[in-house]
Amino acid sequence: MTTRRKDHAAGAELPGPASELFPERLRRHRSVPDRFRSAGKKPLRVMKFGGTSVGDASCIGRVVEIIRTASRESDVVVVVSAMSGVTNRLVAAASQSESGDYKSVAAIFGELHQQHDAAANALIHSTAERSRLGRKMTELFQEGDRLCQGTILLRELTPRTRDALSSLGERLSTPLVAAALAERGVASAAIEATELVVTDACHGAADPNMELTRERCEARLLPLLQQGIVPVVTGFIGAAPDGVLTTLGRGGSDYSATILGAVLDADEVILWTDVDGLQTADPRLVPGACTIPEVSYREAAELAYFGAKVLHPKTLRAIMPCGIPLWVRNTFAPERLGTKITPAGSPSGAGVKALTAIGDAVLITVGGPGFAGVQDVLGRTFRTMAAVRADVLLISQASSQNDLCLVVPSALAKCTVEALRHEFAHDLAHEPMEHITLDATVAMVTVVGQNMRSVPGTVGRTFGALGRDEVDLIAIAQGSSECTISFVVAKKDTQAALASIHREFRLGNPLNRTLAEDENYYRLCEPLQVNVQTNHHPDREQ
Ligand code: ADP
Ligand code: ASP
Ligand code: MG
């Protein structure tokens, strides 16, 4: 139900009419012609629900209530992830097929089928609708089975097949959510994003073609919105121009939401997840982490890039050119405001905002005495890394012996090291020592905050705190953007490093923000107000 909201900071009741919820300044960037909008010119929200948010029937029940509330005051496009854990299981099935283990594949599909059936049975009461949904699910599982059988036969898992298999989770959850909405009286249509999001053919990490995607979305989604139908779109997937299914990368439904938000010129995009917004650190690693009310696009993008799982690394890319506000909010506590991500961020925003860490990274060192006389080490290293599409997370060079430290994601470690050894094989043929080494026992920590240079002592305080808490540093890099300071520590020291800096900058302390800042924040944000009862049991609803 829609509620009038209390000002959390001052306890005052705040205004809530739609005109104030969507001030004119947010409409300035609009390019979608108003003729596409329904007569009342409702604002448009793209709302994405992550895996935990659609984890079972009871969670989907909450999601339905949130969408129902939002659809009363705005047009809504919904983006849905696979049910929690499902994509991992599908990826496992893909690997099992490659090794020829059909028994394991069948067991995985059996479990997944049961899980989806159970949710459908709890959510959908109409027998006809339940059997329609059941047939759809069976078709999808048969498709998955055929893909696995083919892989088993060839003992080869192509990137294209891996994408097709891992897409099944979203293709299963989307019709389920659409049917659950219909059950609660919200007109909805399940749509596969292969119809909407046009990408390149880079399987596993596809990038969208925004212009073609805009054309498709306008043609397919705007007529539905005009008829008051809520489109429910699969996150994570798209299709190359030839129609072959692609995925945007693990966790890519966030990116799907901002892509749709950008091409539809939405008033806002909301990522509904299982935490209260962007936190000052991963709450699983820093128990005292707290919600950040407002951050800039830049800060959020850095957090995402440097490991904050709550946002897919490319999420901000799609909306950066158009300035659409992005919210991160909690499906399980929708009365809380979450985090607002805006182009400029908080007006009083200089200084350290949040910390993040990447545990599944490796440190590659290129250098040592044998490299002292080798020509163009830097150029050749970077060209080699680019050829294997290795994302370099940190670079540091500090030695006359060409010692170069590079941090890359673990998944790329093997191919990167092999490529570098191949590149320098000739130069090092007569060297008895190993000069390209890999250390998988490290983690990378990043301190994020806008204009940190304008706050004197930030670097000193960061490393002073680590010294006091006896955390040893292995490599350091400060982004010239003044937005990040990254360093490498032993994996075992990750939590200690995060706790140390979190404490030093009092990030967990609400007093770190002034009351005035908070008041200002709550006045400016004016988010969608939703209040969903916590004891909601969809199977007991009528
Ligand atoms: P969803 O399935 O909704 O996409 P994810 O699991 O991908 O959710 O992301 C949410 C998780 O991200 C949280 O449960 C939290 O553990 C983790 N996380 C890591 N860093 C942060 C951070 N800075 N703020 C909030 N959550 C974070
Ligand atoms: N289901 C996909 C994954 O687990 C995409 C997502 O959840 O965002 O990676
Ligand atoms: Mg996610």
Coordinates of C-alpha atoms and ligand atoms in Angstrom, one line a residue:
M1 CA 0.0 0.0 0.0
T2 CA 1.2 3.6 -0.6
T3 CA 1.9 5.4 2.6
R4 CA 2.7 9.0 3.4
R5 CA 6.2 8.9 4.6
K6 CA 7.8 10.2 7.8
D7 CA 11.0 12.2 7.6
H8 CA 13.4 9.7 9.3
A9 CA 15.8 12.4 10.4
A10 CA 13.4 15.0 11.8
G11 CA 10.2 12.9 12.3
A12 CA 8.2 15.3 10.2
E13 CA 5.7 14.1 7.7
L14 CA 6.9 14.7 4.2
P15 CA 4.8 15.4 1.1
G16 CA 4.2 12.5 -1.2
P17 CA 2.2 13.5 -4.3
A18 CA 3.5 12.3 -7.6
S19 CA 4.4 15.8 -8.8
E20 CA 6.8 16.1 -5.9
L21 CA 8.0 12.6 -6.3
F22 CA 9.1 13.4 -9.8
P23 CA 10.4 17.0 -9.9
E24 CA 10.8 18.7 -13.2
R25 CA 14.6 18.6 -13.1
L26 CA 14.4 14.8 -13.4
R27 CA 12.3 15.1 -16.5
R28 CA 14.7 17.4 -18.4
H29 CA 16.7 14.7 -20.0
R30 CA 13.6 13.0 -21.4
S31 CA 13.6 12.1 -25.1
V32 CA 10.9 9.5 -25.3
P33 CA 8.0 11.4 -26.9
D34 CA 5.2 12.1 -24.4
R35 CA 2.7 10.7 -27.0
F36 CA 4.0 7.3 -26.0
R37 CA 3.1 7.9 -22.4
S38 CA -0.3 7.0 -21.2
A39 CA -2.9 9.9 -21.0
G40 CA -2.0 10.8 -17.3
K41 CA 1.7 11.0 -18.3
K42 CA 2.7 8.8 -15.5
P43 CA 6.3 8.6 -14.6
L44 CA 8.1 5.5 -15.7
R45 CA 10.1 3.3 -13.4
V46 CA 12.2 0.3 -14.3
M47 CA 12.4 -2.0 -11.3
K48 CA 14.8 -5.0 -11.2
F49 CA 14.4 -7.8 -8.7
G50 CA 17.5 -9.8 -7.9
G51 CA 17.8 -13.6 -7.2
T52 CA 17.1 -13.4 -3.5
S53 CA 14.1 -11.2 -4.1
V54 CA 12.5 -13.9 -6.3
G55 CA 14.1 -16.8 -4.2
D56 CA 10.8 -18.5 -3.5
A57 CA 7.0 -18.1 -3.5
S58 CA 6.9 -16.0 -0.4
C59 CA 9.6 -13.6 -1.8
I60 CA 7.8 -13.4 -5.1
G61 CA 4.7 -12.5 -3.2
R62 CA 6.5 -9.5 -1.8
V63 CA 7.8 -8.5 -5.2
V64 CA 4.2 -8.6 -6.5
E65 CA 3.1 -6.2 -3.8
I66 CA 5.9 -3.8 -4.5
I67 CA 5.1 -3.8 -8.3
R68 CA 1.4 -3.5 -7.5
T69 CA 2.0 -0.4 -5.4
A70 CA 4.4 1.2 -7.9
S71 CA 2.0 0.5 -10.8
R72 CA -0.7 2.5 -9.2
E73 CA 1.3 5.7 -9.5
S74 CA 3.7 5.0 -12.4
D75 CA 4.2 3.0 -15.5
V76 CA 6.5 0.1 -14.5
V77 CA 8.8 -2.1 -16.5
V78 CA 10.0 -5.1 -14.4
V79 CA 13.3 -6.9 -14.9
V80 CA 13.7 -10.2 -13.2
S81 CA 16.8 -12.3 -12.3
A82 CA 16.8 -16.1 -12.0
M83 CA 15.7 -17.5 -8.6
S84 CA 18.5 -17.4 -6.1
G85 CA 21.2 -20.1 -6.9
V86 CA 19.6 -21.2 -10.1
T87 CA 22.2 -19.8 -12.5
N88 CA 25.0 -21.4 -10.5
R89 CA 23.2 -24.8 -10.8
L90 CA 22.8 -24.2 -14.6
V91 CA 26.4 -23.4 -15.0
A92 CA 27.3 -26.5 -13.0
A93 CA 25.0 -28.6 -15.4
A94 CA 26.8 -27.1 -18.4
S95 CA 30.2 -28.1 -16.9
Q96 CA 28.9 -31.6 -16.1
S97 CA 27.7 -32.1 -19.6
E98 CA 31.2 -31.1 -20.9
S99 CA 32.6 -33.9 -18.8
G100 CA 29.9 -36.3 -20.0
D101 CA 28.1 -36.8 -16.7
Y102 CA 24.5 -37.0 -17.7
K103 CA 23.4 -38.3 -14.4
S104 CA 24.5 -35.2 -12.6
V105 CA 22.9 -33.0 -15.3
A106 CA 19.6 -34.9 -14.9
A107 CA 19.7 -34.5 -11.1
I108 CA 20.2 -30.7 -11.4
F109 CA 17.4 -30.3 -13.8
G110 CA 15.2 -32.5 -11.6
E111 CA 15.8 -30.3 -8.6
L112 CA 15.4 -27.0 -10.5
H113 CA 12.1 -28.3 -12.0
Q114 CA 10.8 -29.1 -8.6
Q115 CA 11.8 -25.7 -7.2
H116 CA 10.0 -23.8 -9.9
D117 CA 7.0 -26.1 -9.7
A118 CA 6.7 -25.6 -6.0
A119 CA 6.8 -21.8 -6.4
A120 CA 4.2 -21.9 -9.2
N121 CA 1.9 -24.1 -7.2
A122 CA 2.1 -21.8 -4.2
L123 CA 1.6 -18.6 -6.2
I124 CA -0.9 -19.5 -8.9
H125 CA -4.4 -20.8 -8.0
S126 CA -6.1 -20.9 -11.4
T127 CA -5.7 -24.5 -12.7
A128 CA -5.6 -23.3 -16.3
E129 CA -2.9 -20.7 -15.7
R130 CA -0.9 -23.2 -13.6
S131 CA -0.9 -25.8 -16.4
R132 CA 0.0 -23.1 -19.0
L133 CA 2.9 -22.1 -16.8
G134 CA 3.8 -25.8 -16.3
R135 CA 3.9 -26.4 -20.0
K136 CA 6.2 -23.4 -20.5
M137 CA 8.5 -24.6 -17.8
T138 CA 8.6 -28.1 -19.2
E139 CA 9.5 -26.7 -22.7
L140 CA 12.4 -24.8 -21.2
F141 CA 13.7 -27.8 -19.3
Q142 CA 13.5 -29.9 -22.5
E143 CA 15.4 -27.2 -24.3
G144 CA 18.1 -27.3 -21.5
D145 CA 18.2 -31.1 -21.8
R146 CA 18.7 -31.0 -25.5
L147 CA 21.6 -28.5 -25.1
C148 CA 23.2 -30.7 -22.5
Q149 CA 22.8 -33.9 -24.6
G150 CA 24.5 -32.1 -27.5
T151 CA 27.3 -31.0 -25.3
I152 CA 27.7 -34.5 -23.9
L153 CA 27.9 -35.9 -27.4
L154 CA 30.6 -33.5 -28.6
R155 CA 32.3 -33.2 -25.2
E156 CA 32.6 -29.5 -26.0
L157 CA 30.9 -26.6 -24.2
T158 CA 30.9 -23.6 -26.6
P159 CA 30.4 -20.1 -25.1
R160 CA 27.1 -19.9 -27.1
T161 CA 25.8 -23.1 -25.4
R162 CA 27.0 -22.0 -22.0
D163 CA 25.0 -18.7 -22.5
A164 CA 21.9 -20.6 -23.7
L165 CA 22.0 -22.9 -20.6
S166 CA 22.7 -20.2 -18.1
S167 CA 19.9 -18.1 -19.5
L168 CA 17.3 -20.6 -18.5
G169 CA 17.0 -19.3 -14.9
E170 CA 15.7 -15.9 -16.1
R171 CA 13.5 -17.5 -18.7
L172 CA 11.9 -19.6 -16.0
S173 CA 11.5 -16.9 -13.3
T174 CA 10.0 -14.3 -15.6
P175 CA 6.8 -16.1 -16.6
L176 CA 6.4 -17.1 -13.0
V177 CA 6.5 -13.5 -11.8
A178 CA 4.3 -12.3 -14.6
A179 CA 1.7 -15.0 -13.7
A180 CA 1.9 -14.1 -10.0
L181 CA 1.2 -10.5 -10.9
A182 CA -1.8 -11.5 -13.1
E183 CA -3.0 -13.6 -10.1
R184 CA -3.1 -10.4 -8.0
G185 CA -4.9 -8.4 -10.6
V186 CA -1.9 -6.7 -12.3
A187 CA -2.0 -7.0 -16.1
S188 CA 1.4 -8.2 -17.1
A189 CA 3.3 -9.7 -20.0
A190 CA 6.4 -11.9 -19.8
I191 CA 9.0 -10.9 -22.4
E192 CA 12.3 -12.5 -23.2
A193 CA 15.0 -9.8 -23.6
T194 CA 16.2 -11.5 -26.7
E195 CA 13.4 -9.6 -28.3
L196 CA 14.6 -6.3 -26.8
V197 CA 18.3 -6.1 -26.0
V198 CA 20.5 -6.2 -29.1
T199 CA 24.1 -7.0 -28.2
D200 CA 27.4 -7.8 -29.9
A201 CA 28.3 -11.5 -30.2
C202 CA 30.7 -11.6 -27.2
H203 CA 29.2 -14.5 -25.3
G204 CA 29.4 -14.3 -21.5
A205 CA 30.1 -10.5 -21.5
A206 CA 28.0 -9.1 -24.3
D207 CA 27.7 -5.3 -24.8
P208 CA 24.4 -3.7 -25.9
N209 CA 23.8 -1.7 -29.1
M210 CA 21.8 1.0 -27.4
E211 CA 20.3 2.5 -30.6
L212 CA 18.9 -0.9 -31.9
T213 CA 17.8 -1.7 -28.4
R214 CA 15.9 1.6 -28.1
E215 CA 14.1 0.9 -31.4
R216 CA 13.1 -2.6 -30.2
C217 CA 12.0 -1.4 -26.7
E218 CA 9.9 1.5 -28.1
A219 CA 8.2 -0.8 -30.5
R220 CA 7.5 -3.7 -28.1
L221 CA 7.2 -2.1 -24.6
L222 CA 5.6 1.3 -25.1
P223 CA 2.4 -0.1 -26.6
L224 CA 2.1 -2.4 -23.6
L225 CA 2.6 0.5 -21.2
Q226 CA 0.0 2.5 -23.0
Q227 CA -2.5 -0.3 -22.4
G228 CA -1.6 -0.4 -18.7
I229 CA 0.3 -3.7 -18.9
V230 CA 3.4 -4.3 -16.9
P231 CA 6.1 -5.8 -19.1
V232 CA 8.1 -8.4 -17.1
V233 CA 11.5 -8.8 -18.8
T234 CA 14.2 -11.4 -18.4
G235 CA 17.4 -9.8 -16.9
F236 CA 20.9 -11.0 -17.8
I237 CA 20.2 -11.8 -21.5
G238 CA 20.1 -10.3 -24.9
A239 CA 20.6 -11.4 -28.5
A240 CA 23.2 -10.7 -31.2
P241 CA 21.8 -9.1 -34.3
D242 CA 21.4 -12.6 -35.9
G243 CA 19.1 -13.6 -33.0
V244 CA 21.5 -15.8 -31.1
L245 CA 21.1 -15.5 -27.4
T246 CA 23.9 -13.8 -25.4
T247 CA 24.4 -13.0 -21.7
L248 CA 25.7 -9.8 -20.2
G249 CA 27.9 -11.5 -17.7
R250 CA 27.2 -12.9 -14.2
G251 CA 25.1 -10.5 -12.1
G252 CA 24.1 -8.8 -15.4
S253 CA 20.5 -8.2 -14.6
D254 CA 21.5 -4.9 -13.0
Y255 CA 22.9 -3.9 -16.3
S256 CA 19.7 -5.1 -18.1
A257 CA 17.7 -2.7 -15.9
T258 CA 19.8 0.3 -16.6
I259 CA 19.9 -0.5 -20.3
L260 CA 16.1 -0.6 -20.4
G261 CA 15.9 2.5 -18.2
A262 CA 18.2 4.4 -20.6
V263 CA 16.5 3.5 -23.8
L264 CA 13.0 4.1 -22.4
D265 CA 14.2 7.3 -20.8
A266 CA 12.8 6.2 -17.5
D267 CA 12.3 8.6 -14.6
E268 CA 14.2 6.2 -12.4
V269 CA 15.6 2.7 -12.2
I270 CA 15.3 0.8 -8.9
L271 CA 17.4 -2.3 -8.2
W272 CA 15.5 -4.2 -5.5
T273 CA 17.9 -6.5 -3.6
D274 CA 18.5 -8.1 -0.2
V275 CA 20.3 -5.2 1.5
D276 CA 19.2 -1.7 2.5
G277 CA 21.1 -0.1 -0.4
L278 CA 24.8 0.6 -1.1
Q279 CA 26.6 0.0 2.1
T280 CA 29.9 1.5 3.4
A281 CA 31.3 -2.0 2.9
D282 CA 30.1 -5.5 2.1
P283 CA 28.0 -6.2 5.2
R284 CA 29.1 -9.8 5.1
L285 CA 32.7 -8.7 5.7
V286 CA 32.2 -5.6 7.9
P287 CA 29.3 -6.1 10.3
G288 CA 29.2 -2.4 11.2
A289 CA 28.6 -1.3 7.6
C290 CA 25.7 1.1 7.1
T291 CA 23.7 2.4 4.2
I292 CA 25.0 5.3 2.2
P293 CA 22.0 7.7 1.5
E294 CA 23.4 9.1 -1.8
V295 CA 26.4 8.6 -4.0
S296 CA 27.6 9.8 -7.3
Y297 CA 27.5 7.7 -10.5
R298 CA 31.3 7.8 -10.4
E299 CA 31.6 6.5 -6.8
A300 CA 29.0 3.8 -7.5
A301 CA 30.8 2.8 -10.7
E302 CA 34.1 2.5 -8.9
L303 CA 32.5 0.4 -6.1
A304 CA 31.0 -1.9 -8.7
Y305 CA 34.2 -2.2 -10.7
F306 CA 36.2 -2.9 -7.6
G307 CA 34.0 -5.7 -6.3
A308 CA 30.9 -4.5 -4.6
K309 CA 28.6 -7.4 -5.7
V310 CA 25.5 -5.4 -5.2
L311 CA 26.0 -3.7 -8.6
H312 CA 27.2 -5.3 -11.8
P313 CA 30.4 -3.5 -12.9
K314 CA 28.8 -2.1 -16.0
T315 CA 25.5 -1.0 -14.4
L316 CA 26.3 2.7 -14.5
R317 CA 27.5 2.7 -18.1
A318 CA 24.0 2.7 -19.6
I319 CA 22.6 5.6 -17.6
M320 CA 25.7 7.8 -17.4
P321 CA 24.9 9.7 -20.6
C322 CA 21.3 10.5 -19.5
G323 CA 21.5 11.2 -15.8
I324 CA 18.6 8.9 -14.7
P325 CA 18.6 8.4 -10.9
L326 CA 19.3 4.8 -9.8
W327 CA 18.1 3.5 -6.5
V328 CA 19.3 0.4 -4.6
R329 CA 16.6 -0.7 -2.2
N330 CA 15.7 -3.7 0.0
T331 CA 12.9 -5.9 -1.2
F332 CA 12.6 -7.3 2.4
A333 CA 12.4 -3.8 4.0
P334 CA 10.8 -1.7 1.3
E335 CA 9.8 1.0 3.8
R336 CA 13.5 1.9 4.0
L337 CA 14.8 4.4 1.5
G338 CA 18.0 2.7 0.4
T339 CA 20.6 4.5 -1.7
K340 CA 20.1 7.1 -4.4
I341 CA 22.8 7.2 -7.1
T342 CA 22.9 10.5 -9.0
P343 CA 25.3 12.1 -11.5
A344 CA 26.7 14.4 -8.9
G345 CA 26.1 12.5 -5.7
S346 CA 25.7 14.1 -2.3
P347 CA 26.3 17.9 -2.2
S348 CA 28.6 17.6 0.7
G349 CA 30.2 14.5 -0.7
A350 CA 34.0 14.8 -0.7
G351 CA 36.0 12.2 1.2
V352 CA 35.9 8.4 1.8
K353 CA 32.5 7.0 1.3
A354 CA 32.9 3.2 1.1
L355 CA 35.3 0.3 0.9
T356 CA 35.3 -2.7 -1.3
A357 CA 37.4 -5.9 -1.7
I358 CA 38.0 -8.5 -4.3
G359 CA 39.0 -11.8 -3.0
D360 CA 39.1 -13.8 -6.2
A361 CA 42.0 -11.9 -7.7
V362 CA 45.6 -12.8 -8.3
L363 CA 48.8 -10.8 -8.3
I364 CA 51.0 -11.3 -11.4
T365 CA 54.6 -10.0 -11.2
V366 CA 56.6 -9.4 -14.3
G367 CA 60.2 -8.5 -13.5
G368 CA 63.3 -9.3 -11.6
P369 CA 67.0 -9.1 -12.6
G370 CA 66.4 -10.9 -15.9
F371 CA 64.1 -8.1 -17.0
A372 CA 66.6 -5.3 -16.4
G373 CA 67.7 -5.1 -20.0
V374 CA 64.5 -6.2 -21.8
Q375 CA 63.1 -3.6 -24.1
D376 CA 59.5 -2.2 -23.9
V377 CA 58.4 -4.4 -21.0
L378 CA 55.4 -2.1 -20.3
G379 CA 54.2 -1.8 -23.8
R380 CA 54.5 -5.5 -24.5
T381 CA 52.9 -6.5 -21.2
F382 CA 49.8 -4.3 -21.9
R383 CA 49.5 -5.4 -25.5
T384 CA 49.6 -9.0 -24.3
M385 CA 47.0 -8.4 -21.6
A386 CA 44.7 -6.6 -24.1
A387 CA 45.0 -9.6 -26.5
V388 CA 43.6 -11.9 -23.8
R389 CA 41.0 -9.3 -22.7
A390 CA 42.3 -9.3 -19.2
D391 CA 40.7 -6.7 -17.0
V392 CA 43.6 -5.1 -15.1
L393 CA 42.4 -4.1 -11.6
L394 CA 45.6 -2.6 -10.3
I395 CA 49.0 -1.8 -11.8
S396 CA 52.1 -0.7 -9.9
Q397 CA 55.7 -0.4 -11.0
A398 CA 58.4 0.5 -8.6
S399 CA 61.8 -0.9 -9.4
S400 CA 64.7 -0.4 -11.7
Q401 CA 64.4 -4.0 -12.7
N402 CA 61.2 -3.5 -14.6
D403 CA 59.2 -5.0 -11.7
L404 CA 55.6 -4.6 -12.6
C405 CA 52.7 -5.8 -10.4
L406 CA 49.4 -6.5 -12.0
V407 CA 46.2 -7.6 -10.3
V408 CA 43.7 -9.5 -12.5
P409 CA 40.5 -11.5 -11.7
S410 CA 41.4 -15.1 -10.8
A411 CA 39.3 -16.4 -13.8
L412 CA 41.8 -14.7 -16.1
A413 CA 45.0 -15.6 -14.2
K414 CA 46.0 -18.7 -16.1
C415 CA 45.5 -17.4 -19.7
T416 CA 47.2 -14.1 -18.7
V417 CA 50.3 -15.7 -17.3
E418 CA 50.5 -18.1 -20.2
A419 CA 50.3 -15.3 -22.7
L420 CA 52.9 -13.2 -20.8
R421 CA 55.3 -16.2 -20.6
H422 CA 54.9 -16.8 -24.3
E423 CA 55.5 -13.1 -25.1
F424 CA 58.7 -12.9 -23.1
A425 CA 59.9 -16.5 -23.8
H426 CA 62.6 -15.5 -26.2
D427 CA 64.0 -12.8 -23.9
L428 CA 64.1 -15.1 -20.9
A429 CA 65.2 -18.3 -22.7
H430 CA 68.6 -18.3 -20.9
E431 CA 67.4 -17.1 -17.5
P432 CA 67.4 -19.9 -14.9
M433 CA 64.9 -18.0 -12.7
E434 CA 61.2 -17.5 -13.0
H435 CA 60.4 -13.9 -13.8
I436 CA 56.7 -14.0 -14.4
T437 CA 55.0 -15.2 -11.2
L438 CA 51.5 -15.6 -9.9
D439 CA 50.3 -15.2 -6.4
A440 CA 46.8 -16.4 -5.7
T441 CA 46.9 -15.7 -1.9
V442 CA 46.1 -12.0 -2.2
A443 CA 43.1 -9.8 -2.1
M444 CA 42.6 -6.2 -3.3
V445 CA 41.0 -3.6 -1.2
T446 CA 39.7 -0.3 -2.6
V447 CA 38.8 2.9 -0.8
V448 CA 36.2 4.9 -2.7
G449 CA 35.2 8.5 -2.4
Q450 CA 34.7 11.5 -4.6
N451 CA 37.4 14.2 -4.6
M452 CA 39.5 12.5 -1.9
R453 CA 42.4 14.8 -2.8
S454 CA 40.5 17.8 -1.5
V455 CA 40.4 16.2 1.9
P456 CA 43.9 16.4 3.3
G457 CA 45.4 13.4 5.0
T458 CA 43.2 10.7 3.4
V459 CA 46.1 8.7 2.1
G460 CA 48.0 9.1 5.4
R461 CA 45.1 8.1 7.5
T462 CA 44.4 5.1 5.3
F463 CA 47.9 3.6 5.5
G464 CA 48.4 4.9 9.1
A465 CA 45.4 2.9 10.2
L466 CA 46.6 -0.3 8.4
G467 CA 50.1 0.1 10.0
R468 CA 48.6 0.5 13.4
D469 CA 46.5 -2.6 12.9
E470 CA 49.5 -4.5 11.6
V471 CA 48.1 -5.2 8.1
D472 CA 51.0 -5.7 5.7
L473 CA 50.7 -4.1 2.3
I474 CA 51.9 -5.9 -0.8
A475 CA 51.2 -3.3 -3.5
I476 CA 49.5 0.1 -3.7
A477 CA 47.9 2.3 -6.4
Q478 CA 46.0 5.5 -6.2
G479 CA 43.7 6.3 -9.1
S480 CA 44.5 9.7 -10.7
S481 CA 40.8 10.1 -10.7
E482 CA 41.1 11.0 -7.0
C483 CA 38.2 8.6 -6.5
T484 CA 40.0 5.5 -5.4
I485 CA 42.9 4.2 -3.5
S486 CA 43.6 0.5 -4.0
F487 CA 46.0 -1.8 -2.3
V488 CA 46.9 -5.5 -2.2
V489 CA 47.0 -7.5 1.1
A490 CA 47.2 -11.2 1.9
K491 CA 43.8 -12.8 1.5
K492 CA 43.7 -13.6 5.2
D493 CA 44.1 -9.9 6.1
T494 CA 41.1 -8.7 4.0
Q495 CA 38.6 -8.3 6.8
A496 CA 41.2 -6.8 9.1
A497 CA 42.1 -4.2 6.5
L498 CA 38.4 -3.4 5.8
A499 CA 37.7 -3.1 9.5
S500 CA 40.7 -0.9 10.1
I501 CA 39.8 1.7 7.5
H502 CA 36.1 1.5 8.2
R503 CA 36.9 2.4 11.8
E504 CA 39.5 5.1 10.9
F505 CA 37.0 7.0 8.7
R506 CA 34.0 6.3 11.1
L507 CA 32.1 4.9 8.1
G508 CA 29.8 2.9 10.4
N509 CA 29.1 5.8 12.6
P510 CA 25.9 7.7 11.6
L511 CA 27.5 10.8 13.1
N512 CA 29.7 10.7 10.1
R513 CA 26.7 12.3 8.4
T514 CA 25.3 15.4 9.9
L515 CA 21.6 15.7 10.7
A516 CA 21.3 18.5 8.2
E517 CA 22.8 16.3 5.5
D518 CA 20.3 13.6 6.3
E519 CA 17.3 16.0 6.3
N520 CA 18.5 17.4 3.0
Y521 CA 18.8 13.9 1.6
Y522 CA 15.3 12.8 2.6
R523 CA 13.8 16.0 1.2
L524 CA 15.6 15.6 -2.1
C525 CA 15.1 11.9 -2.6
E526 CA 11.4 11.4 -2.4
P527 CA 11.5 7.7 -3.3
L528 CA 8.6 5.4 -4.1
Q529 CA 6.9 4.6 -0.9
V530 CA 6.1 1.0 -0.4
N531 CA 5.0 -0.8 2.7
V532 CA 4.7 -4.6 2.4
Q533 CA 3.6 -6.6 5.3
T534 CA 6.4 -8.9 6.5
N535 CA 4.2 -11.9 7.2
H536 CA 2.9 -12.0 3.6
H537 CA 2.1 -15.6 2.5
P538 CA 1.1 -15.6 -1.1
D539 CA -0.3 -19.1 -0.8
R540 CA -2.7 -18.0 1.8
E541 CA -3.9 -14.9 -0.1
Q542 CA -7.1 -15.0 -2.0
Ligands
ADP1 P1 20.8 -9.5 -6.3 O1 20.6 -11.0 -6.3 O2 19.7 -8.7 -5.7 O3 21.4 -8.9 -7.5 P2 23.5 -9.6 -5.2 O4 23.7 -10.8 -4.3 O5 24.0 -9.7 -6.6 O6 22.0 -9.3 -5.2 O7 24.1 -8.3 -4.5 C1 23.7 -8.1 -3.1 C2 24.8 -8.4 -2.2 O8 25.9 -7.7 -2.5 C3 24.5 -8.1 -0.7 O9 23.8 -9.2 -0.1 C4 25.9 -7.9 -0.1 O10 26.3 -9.0 0.6 C5 26.8 -7.7 -1.3 N1 27.6 -6.5 -1.2 C6 28.9 -6.4 -1.5 N2 29.3 -5.1 -1.3 C7 28.2 -4.4 -0.9 C8 28.0 -3.0 -0.6 N3 29.0 -2.1 -0.6 N4 26.8 -2.6 -0.3 C9 25.7 -3.5 -0.3 N5 25.9 -4.8 -0.6 C10 27.1 -5.3 -0.9
ASP2 N1 21.1 -14.8 -12.9 C1 22.3 -14.2 -13.3 C2 23.4 -14.5 -12.4 O1 23.2 -15.2 -11.4 C3 22.1 -12.7 -13.5 C4 21.8 -11.9 -12.2 O2 21.3 -12.5 -11.2 O3 21.9 -10.7 -12.3 O4 24.6 -14.2 -12.7
MG3 MG 23.3 -9.1 -8.4

